JSON list of C-alpha atoms in Angstrom, two decimals:
[
{"chain": "A", "resi": 1, "resn": "UNK", "atom": "CA", "xyz": [88.10, 12.29, 125.83]},
{"chain": "A", "resi": 2, "resn": "UNK", "atom": "CA", "xyz": [89.37, 15.20, 127.87]},
{"chain": "A", "resi": 3, "resn": "UNK", "atom": "CA", "xyz": [90.45, 18.25, 125.98]},
{"chain": "A", "resi": 4, "resn": "UNK", "atom": "CA", "xyz": [89.21, 21.00, 123.78]},
{"chain": "A", "resi": 5, "resn": "UNK", "atom": "CA", "xyz": [87.59, 20.22, 120.46]},
{"chain": "A", "resi": 6, "resn": "UNK", "atom": "CA", "xyz": [86.48, 22.38, 117.60]},
{"chain": "A", "resi": 7, "resn": "UNK", "atom": "CA", "xyz": [84.00, 21.56, 114.89]},
{"chain": "A", "resi": 8, "resn": "UNK", "atom": "CA", "xyz": [83.96, 21.49, 112.01]},
{"chain": "A", "resi": 9, "resn": "UNK", "atom": "CA", "xyz": [87.64, 21.18, 111.11]},
{"chain": "A", "resi": 10, "resn": "UNK", "atom": "CA", "xyz": [87.02, 22.55, 107.63]},
{"chain": "A", "resi": 11, "resn": "UNK", "atom": "CA", "xyz": [84.18, 24.68, 106.32]},
{"chain": "A", "resi": 12, "resn": "UNK", "atom": "CA", "xyz": [83.44, 26.32, 103.01]},
{"chain": "A", "resi": 13, "resn": "UNK", "atom": "CA", "xyz": [80.61, 28.82, 102.97]},
{"chain": "A", "resi": 14, "resn": "UNK", "atom": "CA", "xyz": [79.26, 31.47, 100.68]},
{"chain": "A", "resi": 15, "resn": "UNK", "atom": "CA", "xyz": [79.40, 35.20, 101.18]},
{"chain": "A", "resi": 16, "resn": "UNK", "atom": "CA", "xyz": [76.45, 36.43, 103.20]},
{"chain": "A", "resi": 17, "resn": "UNK", "atom": "CA", "xyz": [75.68, 33.16, 104.93]},
{"chain": "A", "resi": 18, "resn": "UNK", "atom": "CA", "xyz": [75.64, 32.72, 108.66]},
{"chain": "A", "resi": 19, "resn": "UNK", "atom": "CA", "xyz": [78.03, 30.14, 109.99]},
{"chain": "A", "resi": 20, "resn": "UNK", "atom": "CA", "xyz": [78.73, 28.89, 113.50]},
{"chain": "A", "resi": 21, "resn": "UNK", "atom": "CA", "xyz": [81.97, 27.40, 114.70]},
{"chain": "A", "resi": 22, "resn": "UNK", "atom": "CA", "xyz": [81.72, 25.18, 117.75]},
{"chain": "A", "resi": 23, "resn": "UNK", "atom": "CA", "xyz": [84.12, 24.85, 120.66]},
{"chain": "A", "resi": 24, "resn": "UNK", "atom": "CA", "xyz": [83.80, 22.42, 123.55]},
{"chain": "A", "resi": 25, "resn": "UNK", "atom": "CA", "xyz": [86.15, 21.84, 126.46]},
{"chain": "A", "resi": 26, "resn": "UNK", "atom": "CA", "xyz": [85.96, 19.16, 129.13]},
{"chain": "A", "resi": 27, "resn": "UNK", "atom": "CA", "xyz": [88.14, 20.69, 131.84]},
{"chain": "A", "resi": 28, "resn": "UNK", "atom": "CA", "xyz": [85.55, 23.15, 133.16]},
{"chain": "A", "resi": 29, "resn": "UNK", "atom": "CA", "xyz": [88.02, 25.95, 132.51]},
{"chain": "A", "resi": 30, "resn": "UNK", "atom": "CA", "xyz": [86.54, 29.33, 133.30]},
{"chain": "A", "resi": 31, "resn": "UNK", "atom": "CA", "xyz": [88.36, 31.24, 130.58]},
{"chain": "A", "resi": 32, "resn": "UNK", "atom": "CA", "xyz": [87.82, 30.75, 126.90]},
{"chain": "A", "resi": 33, "resn": "UNK", "atom": "CA", "xyz": [89.01, 32.55, 123.79]},
{"chain": "A", "resi": 34, "resn": "UNK", "atom": "CA", "xyz": [88.49, 32.77, 120.06]},
{"chain": "A", "resi": 35, "resn": "UNK", "atom": "CA", "xyz": [91.36, 33.76, 117.78]},
{"chain": "A", "resi": 36, "resn": "UNK", "atom": "CA", "xyz": [91.77, 34.00, 114.08]},
{"chain": "A", "resi": 37, "resn": "UNK", "atom": "CA", "xyz": [95.05, 33.36, 112.32]},
{"chain": "A", "resi": 38, "resn": "UNK", "atom": "CA", "xyz": [95.54, 34.51, 108.78]},
{"chain": "A", "resi": 39, "resn": "UNK", "atom": "CA", "xyz": [98.10, 32.77, 106.58]},
{"chain": "A", "resi": 40, "resn": "UNK", "atom": "CA", "xyz": [101.62, 33.42, 107.83]},
{"chain": "A", "resi": 41, "resn": "UNK", "atom": "CA", "xyz": [100.52, 35.66, 110.67]},
{"chain": "A", "resi": 42, "resn": "UNK", "atom": "CA", "xyz": [99.97, 35.55, 114.38]},
{"chain": "A", "resi": 43, "resn": "UNK", "atom": "CA", "xyz": [96.88, 35.25, 116.51]},
{"chain": "A", "resi": 44, "resn": "UNK", "atom": "CA", "xyz": [94.29, 37.97, 116.69]},
{"chain": "A", "resi": 45, "resn": "UNK", "atom": "CA", "xyz": [91.76, 37.91, 119.48]},
{"chain": "A", "resi": 46, "resn": "UNK", "atom": "CA", "xyz": [88.12, 37.96, 118.45]},
{"chain": "A", "resi": 47, "resn": "UNK", "atom": "CA", "xyz": [86.25, 37.37, 121.71]},
{"chain": "A", "resi": 48, "resn": "UNK", "atom": "CA", "xyz": [87.05, 36.14, 125.17]},
{"chain": "A", "resi": 49, "resn": "UNK", "atom": "CA", "xyz": [85.08, 34.98, 128.16]},
{"chain": "A", "resi": 50, "resn": "UNK", "atom": "CA", "xyz": [85.86, 34.80, 131.86]},
{"chain": "A", "resi": 51, "resn": "UNK", "atom": "CA", "xyz": [82.86, 32.64, 132.77]},
{"chain": "A", "resi": 52, "resn": "UNK", "atom": "CA", "xyz": [79.47, 31.54, 131.54]},
{"chain": "A", "resi": 53, "resn": "UNK", "atom": "CA", "xyz": [77.37, 34.52, 130.42]},
{"chain": "A", "resi": 54, "resn": "UNK", "atom": "CA", "xyz": [80.40, 36.86, 130.53]},
{"chain": "A", "resi": 55, "resn": "UNK", "atom": "CA", "xyz": [81.97, 37.77, 127.18]},
{"chain": "A", "resi": 56, "resn": "UNK", "atom": "CA", "xyz": [84.14, 40.61, 125.95]},
{"chain": "A", "resi": 57, "resn": "UNK", "atom": "CA", "xyz": [85.18, 41.86, 122.54]},
{"chain": "A", "resi": 58, "resn": "UNK", "atom": "CA", "xyz": [88.72, 41.44, 121.35]},
{"chain": "A", "resi": 59, "resn": "UNK", "atom": "CA", "xyz": [90.59, 43.47, 118.77]},
{"chain": "A", "resi": 60, "resn": "UNK", "atom": "CA", "xyz": [88.78, 42.07, 115.70]},
{"chain": "A", "resi": 61, "resn": "UNK", "atom": "CA", "xyz": [85.21, 41.41, 116.85]},
{"chain": "A", "resi": 62, "resn": "UNK", "atom": "CA", "xyz": [83.29, 43.15, 114.07]},
{"chain": "A", "resi": 63, "resn": "UNK", "atom": "CA", "xyz": [81.10, 40.69, 112.17]},
{"chain": "A", "resi": 64, "resn": "UNK", "atom": "CA", "xyz": [81.29, 38.04, 114.90]},
{"chain": "A", "resi": 65, "resn": "UNK", "atom": "CA", "xyz": [79.09, 37.16, 117.85]},
{"chain": "A", "resi": 66, "resn": "UNK", "atom": "CA", "xyz": [79.57, 34.66, 120.66]},
{"chain": "A", "resi": 67, "resn": "UNK", "atom": "CA", "xyz": [77.53, 33.14, 123.42]},
{"chain": "A", "resi": 68, "resn": "UNK", "atom": "CA", "xyz": [78.45, 31.19, 126.48]},
{"chain": "A", "resi": 69, "resn": "UNK", "atom": "CA", "xyz": [75.41, 29.76, 128.21]},
{"chain": "A", "resi": 70, "resn": "UNK", "atom": "CA", "xyz": [77.42, 26.81, 129.54]},
{"chain": "A", "resi": 71, "resn": "UNK", "atom": "CA", "xyz": [80.97, 26.82, 130.86]},
{"chain": "A", "resi": 72, "resn": "UNK", "atom": "CA", "xyz": [82.12, 24.12, 128.47]},
{"chain": "A", "resi": 73, "resn": "UNK", "atom": "CA", "xyz": [80.81, 25.58, 125.21]},
{"chain": "A", "resi": 74, "resn": "UNK", "atom": "CA", "xyz": [81.80, 28.76, 123.42]},
{"chain": "A", "resi": 75, "resn": "UNK", "atom": "CA", "xyz": [80.35, 28.95, 119.90]},
{"chain": "A", "resi": 76, "resn": "UNK", "atom": "CA", "xyz": [81.44, 31.65, 117.48]},
{"chain": "A", "resi": 77, "resn": "UNK", "atom": "CA", "xyz": [78.99, 32.89, 114.84]},
{"chain": "A", "resi": 78, "resn": "UNK", "atom": "CA", "xyz": [79.76, 34.83, 111.72]},
{"chain": "A", "resi": 79, "resn": "UNK", "atom": "CA", "xyz": [76.53, 36.71, 111.15]},
{"chain": "A", "resi": 80, "resn": "UNK", "atom": "CA", "xyz": [77.02, 37.35, 107.42]},
{"chain": "A", "resi": 81, "resn": "UNK", "atom": "CA", "xyz": [80.25, 35.85, 106.19]},
{"chain": "A", "resi": 82, "resn": "UNK", "atom": "CA", "xyz": [82.62, 37.93, 104.07]},
{"chain": "A", "resi": 83, "resn": "UNK", "atom": "CA", "xyz": [85.69, 36.86, 102.10]},
{"chain": "A", "resi": 84, "resn": "UNK", "atom": "CA", "xyz": [87.89, 38.77, 104.55]},
{"chain": "A", "resi": 85, "resn": "UNK", "atom": "CA", "xyz": [86.80, 36.31, 107.22]},
{"chain": "A", "resi": 86, "resn": "UNK", "atom": "CA", "xyz": [88.54, 33.47, 105.41]},
{"chain": "A", "resi": 87, "resn": "UNK", "atom": "CA", "xyz": [91.00, 32.31, 108.04]},
{"chain": "A", "resi": 88, "resn": "UNK", "atom": "CA", "xyz": [91.92, 29.61, 110.51]},
{"chain": "A", "resi": 89, "resn": "UNK", "atom": "CA", "xyz": [90.00, 29.97, 113.75]},
{"chain": "A", "resi": 90, "resn": "UNK", "atom": "CA", "xyz": [91.32, 28.73, 117.07]},
{"chain": "A", "resi": 91, "resn": "UNK", "atom": "CA", "xyz": [89.44, 28.24, 120.27]},
{"chain": "A", "resi": 92, "resn": "UNK", "atom": "CA", "xyz": [91.40, 28.08, 123.53]},
{"chain": "A", "resi": 93, "resn": "UNK", "atom": "CA", "xyz": [90.71, 27.69, 127.22]},
{"chain": "A", "resi": 94, "resn": "UNK", "atom": "CA", "xyz": [92.61, 28.24, 130.44]},
{"chain": "A", "resi": 95, "resn": "UNK", "atom": "CA", "xyz": [91.97, 27.61, 134.11]},
{"chain": "A", "resi": 96, "resn": "UNK", "atom": "CA", "xyz": [92.70, 31.19, 135.08]},
{"chain": "A", "resi": 97, "resn": "UNK", "atom": "CA", "xyz": [94.05, 34.35, 133.54]},
{"chain": "A", "resi": 98, "resn": "UNK", "atom": "CA", "xyz": [97.66, 33.52, 134.32]},
{"chain": "A", "resi": 99, "resn": "UNK", "atom": "CA", "xyz": [97.98, 29.90, 133.31]},
{"chain": "A", "resi": 100, "resn": "UNK", "atom": "CA", "xyz": [98.69, 28.43, 129.94]},
{"chain": "A", "resi": 101, "resn": "UNK", "atom": "CA", "xyz": [95.99, 28.32, 127.33]},
{"chain": "A", "resi": 102, "resn": "UNK", "atom": "CA", "xyz": [95.09, 25.02, 125.70]},
{"chain": "A", "resi": 103, "resn": "UNK", "atom": "CA", "xyz": [94.14, 25.20, 122.06]},
{"chain": "A", "resi": 104, "resn": "UNK", "atom": "CA", "xyz": [91.76, 23.31, 119.86]},
{"chain": "A", "resi": 105, "resn": "UNK", "atom": "CA", "xyz": [92.91, 21.91, 116.52]},
{"chain": "A", "resi": 106, "resn": "UNK", "atom": "CA", "xyz": [91.59, 24.90, 114.60]},
{"chain": "A", "resi": 107, "resn": "UNK", "atom": "CA", "xyz": [88.85, 25.35, 112.00]},
{"chain": "A", "resi": 108, "resn": "UNK", "atom": "CA", "xyz": [89.85, 26.34, 108.51]},
{"chain": "A", "resi": 109, "resn": "UNK", "atom": "CA", "xyz": [87.05, 28.53, 107.15]},
{"chain": "A", "resi": 110, "resn": "UNK", "atom": "CA", "xyz": [86.88, 29.55, 103.52]},
{"chain": "A", "resi": 111, "resn": "UNK", "atom": "CA", "xyz": [84.33, 32.11, 102.40]},
{"chain": "A", "resi": 112, "resn": "UNK", "atom": "CA", "xyz": [83.70, 32.09, 98.65]},
{"chain": "B", "resi": 1, "resn": "UNK", "atom": "CA", "xyz": [99.49, 49.80, 126.29]},
{"chain": "B", "resi": 2, "resn": "UNK", "atom": "CA", "xyz": [101.05, 46.45, 126.96]},
{"chain": "B", "resi": 3, "resn": "UNK", "atom": "CA", "xyz": [102.79, 44.93, 123.98]},
{"chain": "B", "resi": 4, "resn": "UNK", "atom": "CA", "xyz": [104.81, 41.88, 123.01]},
{"chain": "B", "resi": 5, "resn": "UNK", "atom": "CA", "xyz": [107.42, 42.19, 120.28]},
{"chain": "B", "resi": 6, "resn": "UNK", "atom": "CA", "xyz": [109.17, 39.43, 118.41]},
{"chain": "B", "resi": 7, "resn": "UNK", "atom": "CA", "xyz": [111.70, 41.20, 116.25]},
{"chain": "B", "resi": 8, "resn": "UNK", "atom": "CA", "xyz": [112.78, 38.23, 114.11]},
{"chain": "B", "resi": 9, "resn": "UNK", "atom": "CA", "xyz": [110.13, 37.31, 111.53]},
{"chain": "B", "resi": 10, "resn": "UNK", "atom": "CA", "xyz": [112.16, 34.35, 110.29]},
{"chain": "B", "resi": 11, "resn": "UNK", "atom": "CA", "xyz": [115.30, 32.46, 111.26]},
{"chain": "B", "resi": 12, "resn": "UNK", "atom": "CA", "xyz": [117.06, 29.42, 109.93]},
{"chain": "B", "resi": 13, "resn": "UNK", "atom": "CA", "xyz": [119.85, 27.32, 111.39]},
{"chain": "B", "resi": 14, "resn": "UNK", "atom": "CA", "xyz": [121.53, 24.02, 110.68]},
{"chain": "B", "resi": 15, "resn": "UNK", "atom": "CA", "xyz": [120.42, 20.94, 112.54]},
{"chain": "B", "resi": 16, "resn": "UNK", "atom": "CA", "xyz": [122.24, 20.48, 115.90]},
{"chain": "B", "resi": 17, "resn": "UNK", "atom": "CA", "xyz": [123.00, 24.19, 116.21]},
{"chain": "B", "resi": 18, "resn": "UNK", "atom": "CA", "xyz": [121.75, 26.40, 119.00]},
{"chain": "B", "resi": 19, "resn": "UNK", "atom": "CA", "xyz": [119.30, 29.17, 118.19]},
{"chain": "B", "resi": 20, "resn": "UNK", "atom": "CA", "xyz": [117.86, 31.99, 120.27]},
{"chain": "B", "resi": 21, "resn": "UNK", "atom": "CA", "xyz": [114.52, 33.63, 119.57]},
{"chain": "B", "resi": 22, "resn": "UNK", "atom": "CA", "xyz": [113.93, 37.05, 121.03]},
{"chain": "B", "resi": 23, "resn": "UNK", "atom": "CA", "xyz": [110.86, 38.46, 122.74]},
{"chain": "B", "resi": 24, "resn": "UNK", "atom": "CA", "xyz": [110.45, 41.77, 124.48]},
{"chain": "B", "resi": 25, "resn": "UNK", "atom": "CA", "xyz": [107.39, 43.07, 126.25]},
{"chain": "B", "resi": 26, "resn": "UNK", "atom": "CA", "xyz": [106.15, 46.17, 127.88]},
{"chain": "B", "resi": 27, "resn": "UNK", "atom": "CA", "xyz": [104.24, 46.18, 131.16]},
{"chain": "B", "resi": 28, "resn": "UNK", "atom": "CA", "xyz": [103.97, 48.11, 134.38]},
{"chain": "B", "resi": 29, "resn": "UNK", "atom": "CA", "xyz": [102.90, 45.04, 136.32]},
{"chain": "B", "resi": 30, "resn": "UNK", "atom": "CA", "xyz": [105.17, 43.20, 138.70]},
{"chain": "B", "resi": 31, "resn": "UNK", "atom": "CA", "xyz": [103.67, 39.74, 138.74]},
{"chain": "B", "resi": 32, "resn": "UNK", "atom": "CA", "xyz": [102.87, 38.03, 135.49]},
{"chain": "B", "resi": 33, "resn": "UNK", "atom": "CA", "xyz": [103.51, 34.95, 133.41]},
{"chain": "B", "resi": 34, "resn": "UNK", "atom": "CA", "xyz": [105.24, 34.55, 130.07]},
{"chain": "B", "resi": 35, "resn": "UNK", "atom": "CA", "xyz": [104.97, 31.64, 127.68]},
{"chain": "B", "resi": 36, "resn": "UNK", "atom": "CA", "xyz": [106.51, 30.32, 124.51]},
{"chain": "B", "resi": 37, "resn": "UNK", "atom": "CA", "xyz": [104.31, 28.34, 122.18]},
{"chain": "B", "resi": 38, "resn": "UNK", "atom": "CA", "xyz": [105.26, 26.32, 119.13]},
{"chain": "B", "resi": 39, "resn": "UNK", "atom": "CA", "xyz": [103.07, 25.92, 116.06]},
{"chain": "B", "resi": 40, "resn": "UNK", "atom": "CA", "xyz": [104.36, 23.28, 113.64]},
{"chain": "B", "resi": 41, "resn": "UNK", "atom": "CA", "xyz": [102.95, 22.88, 110.12]},
{"chain": "B", "resi": 42, "resn": "UNK", "atom": "CA", "xyz": [100.11, 20.84, 111.62]},
{"chain": "B", "resi": 43, "resn": "UNK", "atom": "CA", "xyz": [98.85, 24.17, 113.07]},
{"chain": "B", "resi": 44, "resn": "UNK", "atom": "CA", "xyz": [98.46, 22.73, 116.55]},
{"chain": "B", "resi": 45, "resn": "UNK", "atom": "CA", "xyz": [99.51, 25.22, 119.24]},
{"chain": "B", "resi": 46, "resn": "UNK", "atom": "CA", "xyz": [101.87, 23.52, 121.70]},
{"chain": "B", "resi": 47, "resn": "UNK", "atom": "CA", "xyz": [103.16, 24.99, 124.94]},
{"chain": "B", "resi": 48, "resn": "UNK", "atom": "CA", "xyz": [106.95, 24.94, 125.01]},
{"chain": "B", "resi": 49, "resn": "UNK", "atom": "CA", "xyz": [107.87, 26.65, 128.26]},
{"chain": "B", "resi": 50, "resn": "UNK", "atom": "CA", "xyz": [106.56, 29.10, 130.83]},
{"chain": "B", "resi": 51, "resn": "UNK", "atom": "CA", "xyz": [108.19, 31.61, 133.15]},
{"chain": "B", "resi": 52, "resn": "UNK", "atom": "CA", "xyz": [106.72, 33.17, 136.24]},
{"chain": "B", "resi": 53, "resn": "UNK", "atom": "CA", "xyz": [107.95, 36.72, 136.72]},
{"chain": "B", "resi": 54, "resn": "UNK", "atom": "CA", "xyz": [108.47, 36.39, 140.46]},
{"chain": "B", "resi": 55, "resn": "UNK", "atom": "CA", "xyz": [110.91, 33.53, 139.91]},
{"chain": "B", "resi": 56, "resn": "UNK", "atom": "CA", "xyz": [114.44, 34.66, 139.19]},
{"chain": "B", "resi": 57, "resn": "UNK", "atom": "CA", "xyz": [115.54, 31.27, 137.98]},
{"chain": "B", "resi": 58, "resn": "UNK", "atom": "CA", "xyz": [115.21, 30.78, 134.24]},
{"chain": "B", "resi": 59, "resn": "UNK", "atom": "CA", "xyz": [112.84, 28.01, 133.20]},
{"chain": "B", "resi": 60, "resn": "UNK", "atom": "CA", "xyz": [114.21, 24.96, 131.40]},
{"chain": "B", "resi": 61, "resn": "UNK", "atom": "CA", "xyz": [112.47, 22.12, 129.61]},
{"chain": "B", "resi": 62, "resn": "UNK", "atom": "CA", "xyz": [114.92, 19.62, 128.12]},
{"chain": "B", "resi": 63, "resn": "UNK", "atom": "CA", "xyz": [116.53, 21.36, 125.11]},
{"chain": "B", "resi": 64, "resn": "UNK", "atom": "CA", "xyz": [114.47, 24.51, 125.61]},
{"chain": "B", "resi": 65, "resn": "UNK", "atom": "CA", "xyz": [115.44, 27.23, 128.05]},
{"chain": "B", "resi": 66, "resn": "UNK", "atom": "CA", "xyz": [114.67, 30.88, 128.52]},
{"chain": "B", "resi": 67, "resn": "UNK", "atom": "CA", "xyz": [116.75, 33.91, 129.35]},
{"chain": "B", "resi": 68, "resn": "UNK", "atom": "CA", "xyz": [114.39, 36.02, 131.43]},
{"chain": "B", "resi": 69, "resn": "UNK", "atom": "CA", "xyz": [115.60, 39.54, 132.10]},
{"chain": "B", "resi": 70, "resn": "UNK", "atom": "CA", "xyz": [112.83, 41.18, 134.10]},
{"chain": "B", "resi": 71, "resn": "UNK", "atom": "CA", "xyz": [114.34, 44.63, 134.31]},
{"chain": "B", "resi": 72, "resn": "UNK", "atom": "CA", "xyz": [115.00, 44.66, 130.58]},
{"chain": "B", "resi": 73, "resn": "UNK", "atom": "CA", "xyz": [111.57, 43.10, 129.90]},
{"chain": "B", "resi": 74, "resn": "UNK", "atom": "CA", "xyz": [113.16, 40.46, 127.75]},
{"chain": "B", "resi": 75, "resn": "UNK", "atom": "CA", "xyz": [112.16, 36.80, 127.44]},
{"chain": "B", "resi": 76, "resn": "UNK", "atom": "CA", "xyz": [114.24, 34.95, 124.87]},
{"chain": "B", "resi": 77, "resn": "UNK", "atom": "CA", "xyz": [113.95, 31.26, 124.02]},
{"chain": "B", "resi": 78, "resn": "UNK", "atom": "CA", "xyz": [117.06, 29.17, 123.46]},
{"chain": "B", "resi": 79, "resn": "UNK", "atom": "CA", "xyz": [116.82, 25.88, 121.62]},
{"chain": "B", "resi": 80, "resn": "UNK", "atom": "CA", "xyz": [119.88, 23.69, 122.01]},
{"chain": "B", "resi": 81, "resn": "UNK", "atom": "CA", "xyz": [120.86, 20.85, 119.69]},
{"chain": "B", "resi": 82, "resn": "UNK", "atom": "CA", "xyz": [118.12, 21.87, 117.27]},
{"chain": "B", "resi": 83, "resn": "UNK", "atom": "CA", "xyz": [116.23, 19.13, 115.47]},
{"chain": "B", "resi": 84, "resn": "UNK", "atom": "CA", "xyz": [114.28, 19.03, 112.23]},
{"chain": "B", "resi": 85, "resn": "UNK", "atom": "CA", "xyz": [111.11, 18.67, 114.28]},
{"chain": "B", "resi": 86, "resn": "UNK", "atom": "CA", "xyz": [111.74, 22.08, 115.81]},
{"chain": "B", "resi": 87, "resn": "UNK", "atom": "CA", "xyz": [110.79, 23.69, 112.52]},
{"chain": "B", "resi": 88, "resn": "UNK", "atom": "CA", "xyz": [107.71, 25.74, 113.39]},
{"chain": "B", "resi": 89, "resn": "UNK", "atom": "CA", "xyz": [106.32, 29.15, 114.17]},
{"chain": "B", "resi": 90, "resn": "UNK", "atom": "CA", "xyz": [107.16, 30.23, 117.70]},
{"chain": "B", "resi": 91, "resn": "UNK", "atom": "CA", "xyz": [104.98, 32.67, 119.61]},
{"chain": "B", "resi": 92, "resn": "UNK", "atom": "CA", "xyz": [105.75, 34.54, 122.77]},
{"chain": "B", "resi": 93, "resn": "UNK", "atom": "CA", "xyz": [102.77, 35.35, 125.00]},
{"chain": "B", "resi": 94, "resn": "UNK", "atom": "CA", "xyz": [102.23, 37.61, 127.98]},
{"chain": "B", "resi": 95, "resn": "UNK", "atom": "CA", "xyz": [99.49, 36.17, 130.13]},
{"chain": "B", "resi": 96, "resn": "UNK", "atom": "CA", "xyz": [97.12, 38.74, 131.45]},
{"chain": "B", "resi": 97, "resn": "UNK", "atom": "CA", "xyz": [93.50, 39.44, 130.82]},
{"chain": "B", "resi": 98, "resn": "UNK", "atom": "CA", "xyz": [93.24, 39.12, 127.90]},
{"chain": "B", "resi": 99, "resn": "UNK", "atom": "CA", "xyz": [96.52, 37.53, 126.80]},
{"chain": "B", "resi": 100, "resn": "UNK", "atom": "CA", "xyz": [98.87, 39.43, 124.52]},
{"chain": "B", "resi": 101, "resn": "UNK", "atom": "CA", "xyz": [100.68, 37.56, 121.76]},
{"chain": "B", "resi": 102, "resn": "UNK", "atom": "CA", "xyz": [103.73, 38.37, 119.70]},
{"chain": "B", "resi": 103, "resn": "UNK", "atom": "CA", "xyz": [103.59, 38.20, 115.92]},
{"chain": "B", "resi": 104, "resn": "UNK", "atom": "CA", "xyz": [105.69, 35.05, 115.83]},
{"chain": "B", "resi": 105, "resn": "UNK", "atom": "CA", "xyz": [109.06, 33.90, 114.52]},
{"chain": "B", "resi": 106, "resn": "UNK", "atom": "CA", "xyz": [109.24, 31.32, 111.78]},
{"chain": "B", "resi": 107, "resn": "UNK", "atom": "CA", "xyz": [112.09, 28.94, 112.60]},
{"chain": "B", "resi": 108, "resn": "UNK", "atom": "CA", "xyz": [113.49, 26.64, 109.94]},
{"chain": "B", "resi": 109, "resn": "UNK", "atom": "CA", "xyz": [115.91, 23.89, 110.88]},
{"chain": "B", "resi": 110, "resn": "UNK", "atom": "CA", "xyz": [117.96, 22.80, 107.89]},
{"chain": "B", "resi": 111, "resn": "UNK", "atom": "CA", "xyz": [119.39, 19.27, 107.56]}
]
């Protein structure tokens, strides 16, 4: 199916563990993004990417790493999870920097 | 620095009423795109409407329309004949690299 999918949808992990959130899009969009959304708040940009092998830090990148070896995949890794990283994570993609972004369903991550 | 401001954290109106959500932004650029997104309780982010800055005509999508005032850097969203299903968070976004998002307005439609 065409679209953008995130996995898993829900994840509970322990403090200090490494966890990877997956994002896959089928449109071959060049631009991809990771956001986090804390309860009742807006979107905060973690990382973004203009193309495969090109990534940039957003406003809240500490504690996160990304890779983009293929255009369609943009995994986000929490190197050592902390309780403050409990949030809903959204992946998004867009065809270019001016067009609308399409969002995945979100991953609710709980760090205990 | 470019910013997007949504000054209304929360609004509520009766069903069938018209409601306007405000968004202001700051930029020195001349060509850009602005968007309104809706996030219902399901958390899915849904595009509502987009406006291209070089177009003077305000965008309209069924019950949703914008009032785009380029000189004032204002981009408000008007929802006519509001419905219960319009209850959601609404985000204004300024599309550049990277995109800039407003903090959101929580809209509650009361029966």
